[in-house]
Amino acid sequence: MHNFDFVKPGTVADAAAALQGDEAQPLGGGQTLIPTMKQRLAAPETLVSLIGIAEMQGVCKTDAGELSIGGATTHATVEAEAASLFPGLAGLAGRIGDPAVRNRGTIGGSLANNDPAACYPAAALATGATIRTDKREIAADDYFQGMFTTALDEGEIIVEVRMPIPEKSNYQKFLQPASRFALTGVFVAKYADGVRVAVTGASEEGVFRWTEAEQALGSNFAADAISGLSVSADGMINDLHGTPEYRAHLVKVLTGRAVMAAA
Ligand SMILES: Cc1cc2nc3c(=O)[nH]c(=O)nc-3n(C[C@H](O)[C@H](O)[C@H](O)COP(=O)(O)OP(=O)(O)OC[C@H]3O[C@@H](n4cnc5c(N)ncnc54)[C@H](O)[C@@H]3O)c2cc1C
C-alpha cells in the first residue's frame, strides 16, 4: 500500500474542502477501497473519512413519508433502524456480506462504488430514491450509469439517500456463496400508484428496472402476473458462477419470490 494522509472531518463542508485537494478520496467503511489500495489498484494521497460526520449518520422517516438514511450509515445500522419503518430494506441490509462487512460498510460507499452485484443499488432504483450529495440531488433513474459508473463527479459526497417507503416490498438475493454478493438479486416495491422492480447482479450494464414486470404487477400484485413473461439473456453477465441464461431465469424466479414474500 502507498503512503497516504488521513483526515477525519466533522462536517460535510470540511469534508468537501478536504476533497478539493489533488488525489483526495472519500472513505466510508473502507470495505472496498482499502483492499483496492492494498492491491495498489488505487493510490489516493489523502483519505477523507466520512464516518465522523454526525449529519451523515442514522435512519429516520421524513414528513414526506420517505426513509432518510445518512450516507455514512452502516448496513448494520440500517438493518436495525429501518426494521419497523421499511422492513424490505432492513432485510436487504441484514444479508449483506458478513457481520464485519455490515458493521463497517456504508450505504454511501455501496452506492458510490456501484458494484454490479451490490444489493443497495436495487433498493435505490426500485424505490425511485433521491441521492443527495454535497452539491445536488440526483434521482436514482439518472444516477446509475453502468458497472461501477454513476452520475457522481470526482470527490462528490453522498450525504443522504431518501427512499419513498413502499406499501409492500421485498428483496430476494440468490447469493454467490464465496463473496456473498448477489449472483442475481431483485427488489420489488409496491406503491399506491404502481410497482417498481429492480435487478442487480445480472446485467453487464449494472442495475436495471424490469419494466414489463412492473406493468404486469401494477394491475395484479401476484406472482402469477409475471408467469407469461420471459427475460432475455442478451447482455446478461457470463462468468464461472452463472451463464446469461441462468441469470435471466433467476430474474423471473426471484421476482416471483419477492412478490410472494411482500404480499
Ligand atoms: C467480503 C465482502 C462481502 C460483501 N458482500 C456484499 C453483499 O452481499 N452485498 C453488497 O451490496 N455489498 C457487499 N459488499 C460490499 C460492502 O458492503 C460495502 O458496501 C462496499 O464495500 C462499499 O462500502 P464502504 O462504506 O466500505 O465504502 P469504501 O470502501 O470506503 O468506498 C468505496 C468507494 O466509495 C467511495 N465513497 C465511500 N463513501 C462515499 C460517500 N458517502 N460519498 C461518495 N463516495 C463515497 C470511496 O471513495 C470509494 O470509491 C461486500 C464487501 C466485502 C468485503
Tab-separated table of C-alpha atoms and ligand atoms in Angstrom:
chain	number	residue	atom	x	y	z
A	1	MET	CA	0.000	0.000	0.000
A	2	HIS	CA	1.240	3.509	-0.796
A	3	ASN	CA	1.602	6.129	1.925
A	4	PHE	CA	-1.357	8.448	2.341
A	5	ASP	CA	-2.654	11.184	4.626
A	6	PHE	CA	-5.796	10.592	6.653
A	7	VAL	CA	-8.262	13.264	7.735
A	8	LYS	CA	-11.498	12.836	9.650
A	9	PRO	CA	-13.630	15.974	9.355
A	10	GLY	CA	-16.718	16.569	11.481
A	11	THR	CA	-18.862	18.362	8.890
A	12	VAL	CA	-19.809	17.882	5.253
A	13	ALA	CA	-18.379	21.319	4.446
A	14	ASP	CA	-14.993	20.405	5.918
A	15	ALA	CA	-15.024	17.058	4.079
A	16	ALA	CA	-15.847	18.791	0.794
A	17	ALA	CA	-12.997	21.243	1.369
A	18	ALA	CA	-10.567	18.394	2.107
A	19	LEU	CA	-11.658	16.644	-1.094
A	20	GLN	CA	-10.684	19.680	-3.185
A	21	GLY	CA	-7.050	18.578	-2.924
A	22	ASP	CA	-5.423	16.596	-5.698
A	23	GLU	CA	-5.799	12.836	-5.336
A	24	ALA	CA	-8.070	13.059	-2.282
A	25	GLN	CA	-10.809	10.428	-1.995
A	26	PRO	CA	-13.769	9.874	0.360
A	27	LEU	CA	-13.564	6.900	2.704
A	28	GLY	CA	-16.712	5.218	4.000
A	29	GLY	CA	-16.351	1.863	5.702
A	30	GLY	CA	-13.258	1.014	3.662
A	31	GLN	CA	-14.565	-2.453	2.765
A	32	THR	CA	-13.838	-1.909	-0.912
A	33	LEU	CA	-11.404	0.993	-1.010
A	34	ILE	CA	-8.848	-0.335	1.492
A	35	PRO	CA	-8.413	-3.735	-0.223
A	36	THR	CA	-8.167	-1.884	-3.530
A	37	MET	CA	-5.373	0.264	-2.083
A	38	LYS	CA	-3.644	-2.812	-0.660
A	39	GLN	CA	-3.599	-4.270	-4.147
A	40	ARG	CA	-2.169	-0.950	-5.393
A	41	LEU	CA	-5.097	-0.516	-7.753
A	42	ALA	CA	-5.835	2.850	-6.120
A	43	ALA	CA	-3.370	5.268	-4.581
A	44	PRO	CA	-5.144	8.356	-3.181
A	45	GLU	CA	-2.808	10.813	-1.486
A	46	THR	CA	-5.430	11.719	1.110
A	47	LEU	CA	-8.295	9.695	2.519
A	48	VAL	CA	-11.170	11.797	3.821
A	49	SER	CA	-13.091	9.685	6.309
A	50	LEU	CA	-16.810	10.437	6.381
A	51	ILE	CA	-17.794	8.337	9.366
A	52	GLY	CA	-17.304	11.095	11.946
A	53	ILE	CA	-19.864	13.395	10.308
A	54	ALA	CA	-22.970	13.359	12.514
A	55	GLU	CA	-25.380	14.563	9.801
A	56	MET	CA	-24.386	11.585	7.644
A	57	GLN	CA	-25.357	9.050	10.277
A	58	GLY	CA	-28.623	7.286	11.058
A	59	VAL	CA	-32.068	6.498	9.712
A	60	CYS	CA	-35.345	8.401	10.140
A	61	LYS	CA	-38.727	8.895	8.482
A	62	THR	CA	-39.327	12.282	6.878
A	63	ASP	CA	-42.627	14.205	6.897
A	64	ALA	CA	-42.944	13.293	3.185
A	65	GLY	CA	-43.050	9.577	4.038
A	66	GLU	CA	-39.545	8.847	2.865
A	67	LEU	CA	-36.854	6.913	4.667
A	68	SER	CA	-33.847	9.168	5.103
A	69	ILE	CA	-30.520	7.376	5.503
A	70	GLY	CA	-27.288	9.227	6.185
A	71	GLY	CA	-24.633	8.464	3.599
A	72	ALA	CA	-22.174	7.135	6.207
A	73	THR	CA	-24.711	4.852	7.889
A	74	THR	CA	-23.531	1.261	8.152
A	75	HIS	CA	-25.533	-1.677	6.854
A	76	ALA	CA	-25.938	-2.963	10.427
A	77	THR	CA	-27.487	0.346	11.488
A	78	VAL	CA	-29.867	0.298	8.509
A	79	GLU	CA	-30.859	-3.257	9.428
A	80	ALA	CA	-31.637	-2.188	12.993
A	81	GLU	CA	-33.132	1.267	12.472
A	82	ALA	CA	-35.201	0.560	9.340
A	83	ALA	CA	-36.705	-2.659	10.711
A	84	SER	CA	-40.077	-1.195	11.665
A	85	LEU	CA	-40.153	1.634	9.096
A	86	PHE	CA	-39.111	-0.238	5.940
A	87	PRO	CA	-38.681	-3.969	6.604
A	88	GLY	CA	-37.833	-4.784	2.981
A	89	LEU	CA	-34.778	-2.555	3.155
A	90	ALA	CA	-33.782	-3.787	6.620
A	91	GLY	CA	-33.919	-7.347	5.275
A	92	LEU	CA	-31.617	-6.401	2.406
A	93	ALA	CA	-29.111	-4.696	4.728
A	94	GLY	CA	-29.110	-7.685	7.085
A	95	ARG	CA	-27.992	-10.063	4.336
A	96	ILE	CA	-25.091	-8.012	3.003
A	97	GLY	CA	-21.767	-9.827	3.367
A	98	ASP	CA	-20.968	-10.893	6.911
A	99	PRO	CA	-21.106	-9.125	10.310
A	100	ALA	CA	-17.702	-7.470	9.815
A	101	VAL	CA	-18.770	-6.028	6.455
A	102	ARG	CA	-22.165	-4.928	7.800
A	103	ASN	CA	-20.598	-3.163	10.761
A	104	ARG	CA	-18.166	-1.157	8.615
A	105	GLY	CA	-19.642	-0.854	5.106
A	106	THR	CA	-21.892	2.144	4.417
A	107	ILE	CA	-24.776	2.840	2.085
A	108	GLY	CA	-22.934	5.816	0.593
A	109	GLY	CA	-19.891	3.665	-0.146
A	110	SER	CA	-22.037	0.990	-1.713
A	111	LEU	CA	-23.907	3.409	-3.979
A	112	ALA	CA	-20.753	5.324	-4.908
A	113	ASN	CA	-18.971	2.109	-5.816
A	114	ASN	CA	-21.980	0.726	-7.756
A	115	ASP	CA	-20.645	-2.803	-7.917
A	116	PRO	CA	-22.818	-4.655	-10.474
A	117	ALA	CA	-23.577	-7.317	-7.850
A	118	ALA	CA	-24.250	-4.988	-4.902
A	119	CYS	CA	-27.592	-5.011	-3.121
A	120	TYR	CA	-28.359	-1.346	-2.328
A	121	PRO	CA	-28.481	-0.222	-5.967
A	122	ALA	CA	-31.511	-2.500	-6.431
A	123	ALA	CA	-33.296	-0.902	-3.464
A	124	ALA	CA	-32.414	2.619	-4.565
A	125	LEU	CA	-33.655	2.051	-8.115
A	126	ALA	CA	-36.776	0.134	-7.077
A	127	THR	CA	-37.842	2.874	-4.683
A	128	GLY	CA	-37.038	5.746	-7.028
A	129	ALA	CA	-34.669	7.068	-4.373
A	130	THR	CA	-33.106	10.505	-4.292
A	131	ILE	CA	-29.360	10.632	-3.766
A	132	ARG	CA	-28.439	13.904	-2.073
A	133	THR	CA	-24.830	14.941	-2.389
A	134	ASP	CA	-22.912	17.942	-1.092
A	135	LYS	CA	-23.725	19.616	-4.427
A	136	ARG	CA	-27.153	18.469	-5.677
A	137	GLU	CA	-29.943	15.899	-5.649
A	138	ILE	CA	-29.868	13.039	-8.187
A	139	ALA	CA	-32.817	10.770	-8.999
A	140	ALA	CA	-31.935	7.070	-8.906
A	141	ASP	CA	-33.161	6.711	-12.503
A	142	ASP	CA	-30.366	9.128	-13.546
A	143	TYR	CA	-27.772	8.035	-11.030
A	144	PHE	CA	-26.793	4.513	-12.152
A	145	GLN	CA	-24.848	4.673	-15.406
A	146	GLY	CA	-23.380	1.182	-15.803
A	147	MET	CA	-20.980	-1.113	-13.951
A	148	PHE	CA	-19.017	0.861	-11.339
A	149	THR	CA	-20.237	4.065	-13.015
A	150	THR	CA	-22.523	6.688	-11.525
A	151	ALA	CA	-23.524	10.305	-12.041
A	152	LEU	CA	-21.189	11.375	-9.200
A	153	ASP	CA	-18.400	13.798	-10.007
A	154	GLU	CA	-14.894	13.312	-8.636
A	155	GLY	CA	-14.886	13.964	-4.894
A	156	GLU	CA	-18.672	14.448	-4.695
A	157	ILE	CA	-20.063	13.176	-1.391
A	158	ILE	CA	-23.269	11.166	-0.933
A	159	VAL	CA	-24.666	12.891	2.144
A	160	GLU	CA	-28.114	11.285	2.316
A	161	VAL	CA	-30.266	8.749	0.482
A	162	ARG	CA	-34.046	9.233	0.607
A	163	MET	CA	-36.296	6.333	-0.358
A	164	PRO	CA	-40.088	6.667	-0.630
A	165	ILE	CA	-41.362	3.975	1.740
A	166	PRO	CA	-43.396	1.399	-0.206
A	167	GLU	CA	-46.659	-0.171	0.942
A	168	LYS	CA	-45.040	-3.560	0.405
A	169	SER	CA	-41.539	-4.580	-0.546
A	170	ASN	CA	-39.081	-7.432	-0.552
A	171	TYR	CA	-35.562	-8.196	-1.730
A	172	GLN	CA	-34.613	-11.651	-2.914
A	173	LYS	CA	-30.938	-12.423	-3.323
A	174	PHE	CA	-29.505	-15.573	-4.840
A	175	LEU	CA	-26.153	-15.221	-3.239
A	176	GLN	CA	-22.804	-16.183	-4.594
A	177	PRO	CA	-21.617	-18.204	-1.596
A	178	ALA	CA	-17.935	-17.246	-1.765
A	179	SER	CA	-18.342	-13.464	-1.987
A	180	ARG	CA	-21.882	-13.253	-0.528
A	181	PHE	CA	-22.696	-10.634	-3.175
A	182	ALA	CA	-25.771	-11.192	-5.342
A	183	LEU	CA	-25.348	-13.648	-8.169
A	184	THR	CA	-28.674	-12.078	-9.010
A	185	GLY	CA	-30.927	-10.018	-6.744
A	186	VAL	CA	-34.376	-8.475	-7.233
A	187	PHE	CA	-36.020	-5.722	-5.203
A	188	VAL	CA	-39.780	-5.279	-5.618
A	189	ALA	CA	-41.512	-2.171	-4.244
A	190	LYS	CA	-45.287	-1.665	-4.376
A	191	TYR	CA	-46.715	1.852	-4.104
A	192	ALA	CA	-50.283	3.143	-4.338
A	193	ASP	CA	-49.606	4.301	-7.897
A	194	GLY	CA	-47.569	1.374	-9.218
A	195	VAL	CA	-44.862	-1.217	-8.752
A	196	ARG	CA	-41.125	-0.912	-9.391
A	197	VAL	CA	-38.821	-3.889	-9.922
A	198	ALA	CA	-35.033	-3.501	-9.946
A	199	VAL	CA	-32.496	-6.203	-10.712
A	200	THR	CA	-28.858	-6.386	-9.620
A	201	GLY	CA	-26.100	-8.878	-10.301
A	202	ALA	CA	-27.461	-9.915	-13.684
A	203	SER	CA	-26.737	-7.352	-16.380
A	204	GLU	CA	-23.455	-6.223	-17.896
A	205	GLU	CA	-24.944	-2.723	-17.667
A	206	GLY	CA	-25.366	-2.963	-13.883
A	207	VAL	CA	-28.636	-2.496	-12.030
A	208	PHE	CA	-31.755	-2.146	-14.210
A	209	ARG	CA	-35.554	-1.986	-13.997
A	210	TRP	CA	-37.665	-4.832	-15.355
A	211	THR	CA	-40.429	-2.669	-16.739
A	212	GLU	CA	-42.561	-5.495	-18.220
A	213	ALA	CA	-42.871	-7.000	-14.755
A	214	GLU	CA	-43.670	-3.584	-13.294
A	215	GLN	CA	-46.591	-3.213	-15.697
A	216	ALA	CA	-47.901	-6.722	-15.063
A	217	LEU	CA	-47.609	-6.380	-11.296
A	218	GLY	CA	-49.137	-2.900	-11.350
A	219	SER	CA	-52.511	-4.349	-12.278
A	220	ASN	CA	-52.158	-7.621	-10.341
A	221	PHE	CA	-49.664	-7.785	-7.487
A	222	ALA	CA	-49.296	-11.559	-7.501
A	223	ALA	CA	-46.521	-13.878	-8.622
A	224	ASP	CA	-48.856	-15.327	-11.279
A	225	ALA	CA	-48.929	-11.956	-13.008
A	226	ILE	CA	-45.417	-12.486	-14.397
A	227	SER	CA	-45.815	-16.152	-15.331
A	228	GLY	CA	-46.242	-15.336	-19.021
A	229	LEU	CA	-43.199	-13.035	-19.165
A	230	SER	CA	-39.712	-14.020	-20.174
A	231	VAL	CA	-36.371	-12.314	-19.599
A	232	SER	CA	-33.867	-12.085	-22.430
A	233	ALA	CA	-30.373	-13.400	-21.756
A	234	ASP	CA	-28.910	-10.748	-24.087
A	235	GLY	CA	-26.492	-8.558	-22.168
A	236	MET	CA	-26.557	-10.708	-19.049
A	237	ILE	CA	-23.281	-11.425	-17.236
A	238	ASN	CA	-21.467	-14.599	-18.196
A	239	ASP	CA	-18.929	-15.877	-15.661
A	240	LEU	CA	-17.933	-19.067	-13.888
A	241	HIS	CA	-20.809	-18.620	-11.444
A	242	GLY	CA	-23.621	-18.472	-13.985
A	243	THR	CA	-24.451	-18.215	-17.653
A	244	PRO	CA	-26.555	-15.382	-19.102
A	245	GLU	CA	-29.474	-17.822	-19.471
A	246	TYR	CA	-29.160	-18.876	-15.829
A	247	ARG	CA	-29.203	-15.269	-14.656
A	248	ALA	CA	-32.176	-14.442	-16.890
A	249	HIS	CA	-34.018	-17.382	-15.345
A	250	LEU	CA	-33.106	-16.192	-11.855
A	251	VAL	CA	-34.544	-12.735	-12.532
A	252	LYS	CA	-38.004	-14.180	-13.098
A	253	VAL	CA	-37.819	-16.709	-10.258
A	254	LEU	CA	-36.587	-14.136	-7.740
A	255	THR	CA	-39.149	-11.563	-8.820
A	256	GLY	CA	-41.919	-14.080	-8.201
A	257	ARG	CA	-40.481	-14.947	-4.796
A	258	ALA	CA	-40.139	-11.275	-3.872
A	259	VAL	CA	-43.771	-10.609	-4.782
A	260	MET	CA	-44.955	-13.607	-2.752
A	261	ALA	CA	-42.861	-12.551	0.247
A	262	ALA	CA	-44.020	-8.927	0.004
A	263	ALA	CA	-47.681	-9.795	-0.475
B	1	LIG	C1	-16.432	-9.843	1.966
B	1	LIG	C2	-17.376	-8.794	1.435
B	1	LIG	C3	-18.680	-9.151	1.171
B	1	LIG	C4	-19.582	-8.200	0.685
B	1	LIG	N1	-20.856	-8.579	0.400
B	1	LIG	C5	-21.737	-7.679	-0.097
B	1	LIG	C6	-23.075	-8.032	-0.385
B	1	LIG	O1	-23.514	-9.154	-0.173
B	1	LIG	N2	-23.885	-7.074	-0.901
B	1	LIG	C7	-23.462	-5.802	-1.117
B	1	LIG	O2	-24.241	-4.970	-1.564
B	1	LIG	N3	-22.202	-5.419	-0.816
B	1	LIG	C8	-21.331	-6.319	-0.321
B	1	LIG	N4	-20.070	-5.918	-0.008
B	1	LIG	C9	-19.690	-4.504	-0.191
B	1	LIG	C10	-19.780	-3.730	1.130
B	1	LIG	O3	-20.988	-3.982	1.748
B	1	LIG	C11	-19.686	-2.189	1.003
B	1	LIG	O4	-20.923	-1.670	0.665
B	1	LIG	C12	-18.760	-1.720	-0.009
B	1	LIG	O5	-17.509	-2.286	0.302
B	1	LIG	C13	-18.592	-0.184	-0.076
B	1	LIG	O6	-18.936	0.484	1.115
B	1	LIG	P1	-17.831	1.151	2.056
B	1	LIG	O7	-18.560	2.027	3.003
B	1	LIG	O8	-16.955	0.105	2.620
B	1	LIG	O9	-17.044	2.083	1.021
B	1	LIG	P2	-15.484	2.336	0.839
B	1	LIG	O10	-14.768	1.072	0.600
B	1	LIG	O11	-14.983	3.209	1.937
B	1	LIG	O12	-15.520	3.197	-0.502
B	1	LIG	C14	-15.936	2.632	-1.728
B	1	LIG	C15	-15.971	3.737	-2.785
B	1	LIG	O13	-16.993	4.672	-2.487
B	1	LIG	C16	-16.457	5.992	-2.253
B	1	LIG	N5	-17.261	6.528	-1.155
B	1	LIG	C17	-17.413	5.987	0.089
B	1	LIG	N6	-18.356	6.667	0.769
B	1	LIG	C18	-18.798	7.657	-0.056
B	1	LIG	C19	-19.783	8.684	0.076
B	1	LIG	N7	-20.544	8.837	1.177
B	1	LIG	N8	-19.946	9.544	-0.963
B	1	LIG	C20	-19.224	9.389	-2.099
B	1	LIG	N9	-18.299	8.445	-2.285
B	1	LIG	C21	-18.099	7.578	-1.270
B	1	LIG	C22	-14.987	5.786	-1.976
B	1	LIG	O14	-14.215	6.912	-2.332
B	1	LIG	C23	-14.689	4.575	-2.844
B	1	LIG	O15	-14.504	4.979	-4.189
B	1	LIG	C24	-19.158	-6.855	0.477
B	1	LIG	C25	-17.835	-6.493	0.775
B	1	LIG	C26	-16.950	-7.447	1.250
B	1	LIG	C27	-15.544	-7.031	1.573
